């Protein structure tokens, strides 16, 4: 029997419902999430956040025309994978800014560890435009998507025991976030420990990204999602479209912002 969340999840992603979701299906699910669940911080910028809970996330992401931030999108996926019988748990990561070479506030990112056939994988559907779109294995092999190339490495830092690294793909596949572009060399996206986190910790992550003066997502509206062969990003001032690794950025008006929000991101 499918849970109500599973039924709504399949419906939202326009995937025929099925009880036996396999590891091999995860790429398609992550791809669909990238297309249909934008990464966005509108609630934070408008002061409309609710306490984090499974019910609130289900309502916002599956019943309304909305997206969310890492802890919302990845928690929704975590609940779905749990309901499907996968061996998963949530962890917290700390983002690294390659431009400033500084760490963002501690534990500002929530993501998923999945265990399959004695191997650990990172599952991350909520890292802004940086979407691997595949489970990323811990044994060092990289995965490539339209947004770049990704790998996990065991590396002790002041913020964790492992890092997720990223760079431009071999065919120029690239992503960007807040004008921070991927380069041809590996750079750290975030570091993490493998300690499982609970709802209370996820609430703490939400409060931190709302309130912390150095949080990257409480300064201005940012909305982004996957499109065919690339991705799009929207702020109140600009609209950026990247296809086949080529980026076009244009300045926009307030009226255009609301039109693009509705027409391109289906948020209204």
Short mmCIF file of C-alpha atoms in Angstrom, two decimals:
data_model
loop_
_atom_site.label_atom_id
_atom_site.label_comp_id
_atom_site.label_asym_id
_atom_site.label_seq_id
_atom_site.Cartn_x
_atom_site.Cartn_y
_atom_site.Cartn_z
CA UNK A 1 0.00 0.00 0.00
CA UNK A 2 1.29 3.42 -0.94
CA UNK A 3 1.29 6.13 1.72
CA UNK A 4 -0.54 9.39 1.06
CA UNK A 5 2.82 11.14 0.71
CA UNK A 6 3.95 8.63 -1.93
CA UNK A 7 0.73 9.12 -3.91
CA UNK A 8 1.09 12.92 -3.82
CA UNK A 9 4.80 12.68 -4.62
CA UNK A 10 4.22 10.55 -7.73
CA UNK A 11 1.40 12.87 -8.80
CA UNK A 12 3.54 16.00 -8.36
CA UNK A 13 6.38 14.48 -10.40
CA UNK A 14 3.98 13.16 -13.05
CA UNK A 15 5.30 9.62 -12.56
CA UNK A 16 2.89 6.63 -12.60
CA UNK A 17 2.55 5.40 -8.99
CA UNK A 18 4.35 2.17 -8.15
CA UNK A 19 5.01 0.26 -4.95
CA UNK A 20 8.39 -1.18 -5.87
CA UNK A 21 10.75 1.78 -6.38
CA UNK A 22 14.27 0.53 -7.15
CA UNK A 23 17.69 2.13 -6.72
CA UNK A 24 17.88 2.37 -10.53
CA UNK A 25 14.75 4.58 -10.50
CA UNK A 26 16.41 7.30 -8.41
CA UNK A 27 18.00 9.10 -11.36
CA UNK A 28 14.60 9.61 -12.99
CA UNK A 29 13.08 10.78 -9.69
CA UNK A 30 15.93 13.25 -9.07
CA UNK A 31 15.62 14.54 -12.63
CA UNK A 32 11.87 15.09 -12.26
CA UNK A 33 12.40 16.87 -8.94
CA UNK A 34 14.92 19.18 -10.62
CA UNK A 35 12.35 20.12 -13.28
CA UNK A 36 9.28 20.42 -11.05
CA UNK A 37 10.43 21.50 -7.57
CA UNK A 38 12.33 24.81 -7.78
CA UNK A 39 14.93 25.76 -5.20
CA UNK A 40 13.53 28.98 -3.74
CA UNK A 41 13.60 31.15 -0.62
CA UNK A 42 10.43 33.21 -1.08
CA UNK A 43 8.98 32.31 2.33
CA UNK A 44 12.13 33.51 4.08
CA UNK A 45 12.22 36.78 2.14
CA UNK A 46 8.51 37.43 2.80
CA UNK A 47 8.62 36.32 6.45
CA UNK A 48 6.16 33.47 5.88
CA UNK A 49 8.05 30.48 7.28
CA UNK A 50 6.27 27.83 9.35
CA UNK A 51 7.74 25.42 11.85
CA UNK A 52 9.38 22.53 10.01
CA UNK A 53 7.32 19.32 9.99
CA UNK A 54 6.52 16.49 7.60
CA UNK A 55 2.94 17.77 7.28
CA UNK A 56 3.98 21.34 6.46
CA UNK A 57 6.55 20.20 3.89
CA UNK A 58 4.04 17.84 2.27
CA UNK A 59 1.51 20.67 1.98
CA UNK A 60 3.96 23.27 0.65
CA UNK A 61 5.86 21.15 -1.87
CA UNK A 62 3.22 18.65 -3.00
CA UNK A 63 -0.09 20.53 -2.78
CA UNK A 64 0.89 24.12 -3.55
CA UNK A 65 2.73 25.58 -6.54
CA UNK A 66 5.91 26.05 -4.56
CA UNK A 67 9.48 24.89 -4.21
CA UNK A 68 11.76 25.17 -1.20
CA UNK A 69 15.27 25.17 0.24
CA UNK A 70 17.63 22.23 0.83
CA UNK A 71 16.14 21.12 4.15
CA UNK A 72 12.63 21.17 2.64
CA UNK A 73 13.32 19.49 -0.71
CA UNK A 74 15.71 16.88 0.70
CA UNK A 75 13.44 16.14 3.67
CA UNK A 76 10.51 15.56 1.32
CA UNK A 77 12.68 13.15 -0.66
CA UNK A 78 13.86 11.52 2.59
CA UNK A 79 10.25 10.87 3.69
CA UNK A 80 9.44 9.44 0.26
CA UNK A 81 12.49 7.15 0.25
CA UNK A 82 11.67 5.97 3.79
CA UNK A 83 8.13 5.14 2.70
CA UNK A 84 9.59 3.22 -0.27
CA UNK A 85 11.69 1.10 2.09
CA UNK A 86 15.14 2.54 1.32
CA UNK A 87 17.82 2.61 4.02
CA UNK A 88 18.28 6.39 4.36
CA UNK A 89 19.00 9.04 6.94
CA UNK A 90 19.49 12.81 6.92
CA UNK A 91 22.74 14.58 7.74
CA UNK A 92 23.88 18.21 7.94
CA UNK A 93 26.63 19.77 5.85
CA UNK A 94 28.49 23.08 5.87
CA UNK A 95 28.71 24.93 2.56
CA UNK A 96 32.03 26.20 1.25
CA UNK A 97 32.30 29.40 -0.80
CA UNK A 98 35.13 28.95 -3.34
CA UNK A 99 35.07 32.67 -4.22
CA UNK A 100 35.83 33.86 -0.69
CA UNK A 101 37.52 30.59 0.35
CA UNK A 102 35.45 30.63 3.51
CA UNK A 103 32.94 28.30 5.11
CA UNK A 104 29.33 29.41 5.38
CA UNK A 105 27.61 29.08 8.80
CA UNK A 106 27.90 25.59 10.31
CA UNK A 107 25.33 22.96 9.35
CA UNK A 108 23.47 25.16 6.89
CA UNK A 109 22.77 22.33 4.45
CA UNK A 110 20.58 19.24 4.90
CA UNK A 111 21.03 16.19 2.68
CA UNK A 112 20.56 12.42 2.58
CA UNK A 113 22.80 9.38 2.99
CA UNK A 114 21.47 6.23 1.29
CA UNK A 115 22.92 2.77 1.91
CA UNK A 116 22.55 0.30 -0.96
CA UNK A 117 24.35 -3.03 -1.33
CA UNK A 118 26.87 -2.17 1.42
CA UNK A 119 27.75 1.13 -0.29
CA UNK A 120 26.98 4.66 0.92
CA UNK A 121 25.67 7.34 -1.44
CA UNK A 122 24.87 11.03 -1.10
CA UNK A 123 21.42 11.96 -2.37
CA UNK A 124 21.02 15.71 -2.81
CA UNK A 125 18.06 17.26 -4.64
CA UNK A 126 18.31 20.59 -2.81
CA UNK A 127 21.72 22.10 -3.54
CA UNK A 128 20.40 25.08 -5.55
CA UNK A 129 21.49 24.64 -9.20
CA UNK A 130 24.20 22.15 -8.26
CA UNK A 131 22.24 18.96 -8.88
CA UNK A 132 24.15 15.68 -9.42
CA UNK A 133 20.82 14.05 -10.46
CA UNK A 134 22.29 10.66 -9.48
CA UNK A 135 23.20 9.04 -6.17
CA UNK A 136 26.86 10.06 -5.61
CA UNK A 137 28.92 7.09 -4.32
CA UNK A 138 31.34 7.38 -1.42
CA UNK A 139 34.04 5.33 -3.16
CA UNK A 140 35.25 8.28 -5.23
CA UNK A 141 33.71 7.67 -8.66
CA UNK A 142 32.18 10.84 -10.07
CA UNK A 143 28.75 11.37 -11.61
CA UNK A 144 27.92 13.91 -14.32
CA UNK A 145 24.69 15.76 -15.04
CA UNK A 146 23.70 18.86 -17.05
CA UNK A 147 24.91 20.92 -14.08
CA UNK A 148 28.46 19.56 -13.78
CA UNK A 149 30.50 16.69 -12.35
CA UNK A 150 30.30 15.60 -8.69
CA UNK A 151 32.13 13.24 -6.35
CA UNK A 152 32.38 12.42 -2.63
CA UNK A 153 35.77 12.13 -0.95
CA UNK A 154 36.81 11.19 2.54
CA UNK A 155 38.66 14.27 3.72
CA UNK A 156 38.98 15.64 7.23
CA UNK A 157 38.22 19.35 7.43
CA UNK A 158 37.21 21.59 10.30
CA UNK A 159 33.61 21.00 9.17
CA UNK A 160 33.46 17.24 8.65
CA UNK A 161 34.98 13.92 7.69
CA UNK A 162 33.85 13.96 4.04
CA UNK A 163 33.41 16.50 1.26
CA UNK A 164 31.24 16.74 -1.83
CA UNK A 165 33.28 18.23 -4.66
CA UNK A 166 32.18 19.58 -8.01
CA UNK A 167 33.52 20.97 -11.27
CA UNK A 168 32.51 21.58 -14.88
CA UNK A 169 31.62 18.43 -16.77
CA UNK A 170 33.79 17.13 -19.62
CA UNK A 171 31.38 18.58 -22.19
CA UNK A 172 31.16 21.96 -20.46
CA UNK A 173 28.16 21.09 -18.30
CA UNK A 174 28.12 23.72 -15.59
CA UNK A 175 26.00 25.37 -12.96
CA UNK A 176 26.23 28.59 -11.01
CA UNK A 177 24.65 30.08 -7.92
CA UNK A 178 24.82 33.73 -6.86
CA UNK A 179 27.27 34.26 -9.76
CA UNK A 180 29.63 31.60 -8.44
CA UNK A 181 30.54 29.52 -11.50
CA UNK A 182 32.06 26.06 -11.54
CA UNK A 183 35.63 25.82 -12.81
CA UNK A 184 37.58 23.09 -14.62
CA UNK A 185 39.14 21.94 -11.34
CA UNK A 186 37.52 20.21 -8.40
CA UNK A 187 36.26 22.52 -5.64
CA UNK A 188 34.50 21.74 -2.38
CA UNK A 189 30.74 22.24 -2.39
CA UNK A 190 30.28 21.29 1.25
CA UNK A 191 31.77 19.21 4.05
CA UNK A 192 29.82 16.87 6.31
CA UNK A 193 29.90 14.41 9.18
CA UNK A 194 27.90 11.18 8.98
CA UNK A 195 25.82 11.78 12.12
CA UNK A 196 22.08 11.39 11.54
CA UNK A 197 19.90 14.44 12.26
CA UNK A 198 16.27 14.58 13.43
CA UNK A 199 13.36 17.00 12.97
CA UNK A 200 14.58 19.18 15.83
CA UNK A 201 17.93 19.66 14.06
CA UNK A 202 16.19 20.39 10.75
CA UNK A 203 14.16 23.09 12.53
CA UNK A 204 17.44 24.49 13.88
CA UNK A 205 18.83 24.57 10.32
CA UNK A 206 15.75 26.46 9.16
CA UNK A 207 16.08 28.98 11.99
CA UNK A 208 19.77 29.45 11.24
CA UNK A 209 19.34 30.12 7.52
CA UNK A 210 16.55 32.60 8.33
CA UNK A 211 18.39 34.50 11.05
CA UNK A 212 22.17 34.16 10.62
CA UNK A 213 23.80 37.35 9.25
CA UNK A 214 26.08 35.23 7.04
CA UNK A 215 23.36 32.95 5.68
CA UNK A 216 23.50 33.01 1.85
CA UNK A 217 19.72 32.70 1.44
CA UNK A 218 18.27 35.51 3.58
CA UNK A 219 19.59 38.47 1.59
CA UNK A 220 17.57 38.46 -1.64
CA UNK A 221 15.06 36.39 -3.57
CA UNK A 222 16.64 33.48 -5.42
CA UNK A 223 14.72 30.89 -7.43
CA UNK A 224 16.30 28.27 -9.68
CA UNK A 225 15.41 25.00 -11.37
CA UNK A 226 16.43 22.58 -14.06
CA UNK A 227 15.37 22.98 -17.69
CA UNK A 228 16.12 20.94 -20.82
CA UNK A 229 19.92 20.97 -21.33
CA UNK A 230 20.53 23.39 -18.45
CA UNK A 231 18.92 25.48 -15.74
CA UNK A 232 17.39 28.89 -15.01
CA UNK A 233 17.82 31.28 -12.08
CA UNK A 234 15.74 34.28 -11.06
CA UNK A 235 16.30 37.18 -8.68
CA UNK A 236 14.32 40.41 -8.33
CA UNK A 237 16.90 42.08 -10.59
CA UNK A 238 17.86 39.44 -13.17
CA UNK A 239 16.92 36.27 -15.05
CA UNK A 240 19.72 33.88 -16.03
CA UNK A 241 19.35 31.00 -18.46
CA UNK A 242 22.10 28.42 -18.96
CA UNK A 243 21.87 25.89 -21.81
CA UNK A 244 24.67 23.57 -22.91
CA UNK A 245 26.98 25.43 -20.50
CA UNK A 246 26.32 28.84 -22.12
CA UNK A 247 24.91 31.49 -19.78
CA UNK A 248 22.65 34.41 -20.77
CA UNK A 249 21.79 36.92 -18.05
CA UNK A 250 19.36 39.81 -18.48
CA UNK A 251 18.18 42.58 -16.18
CA UNK A 252 14.45 42.57 -15.41
CA UNK A 253 11.73 44.78 -13.89
CA UNK A 254 9.52 43.93 -10.90
CA UNK A 255 6.65 43.17 -13.29
CA UNK A 256 8.83 40.82 -15.35
CA UNK A 257 9.97 39.10 -12.14
CA UNK A 258 6.38 38.12 -11.29
CA UNK A 259 5.66 37.03 -14.88
CA UNK A 260 8.78 34.83 -15.00
CA UNK A 261 8.00 33.42 -11.56
CA UNK A 262 4.62 32.23 -12.86
CA UNK A 263 5.48 31.30 -16.45
CA UNK A 264 8.90 29.68 -16.00
CA UNK A 265 8.75 28.37 -12.41
CA UNK A 266 5.00 27.76 -12.01
CA UNK A 267 5.05 29.64 -8.69
CA UNK A 268 2.03 31.84 -7.98
#
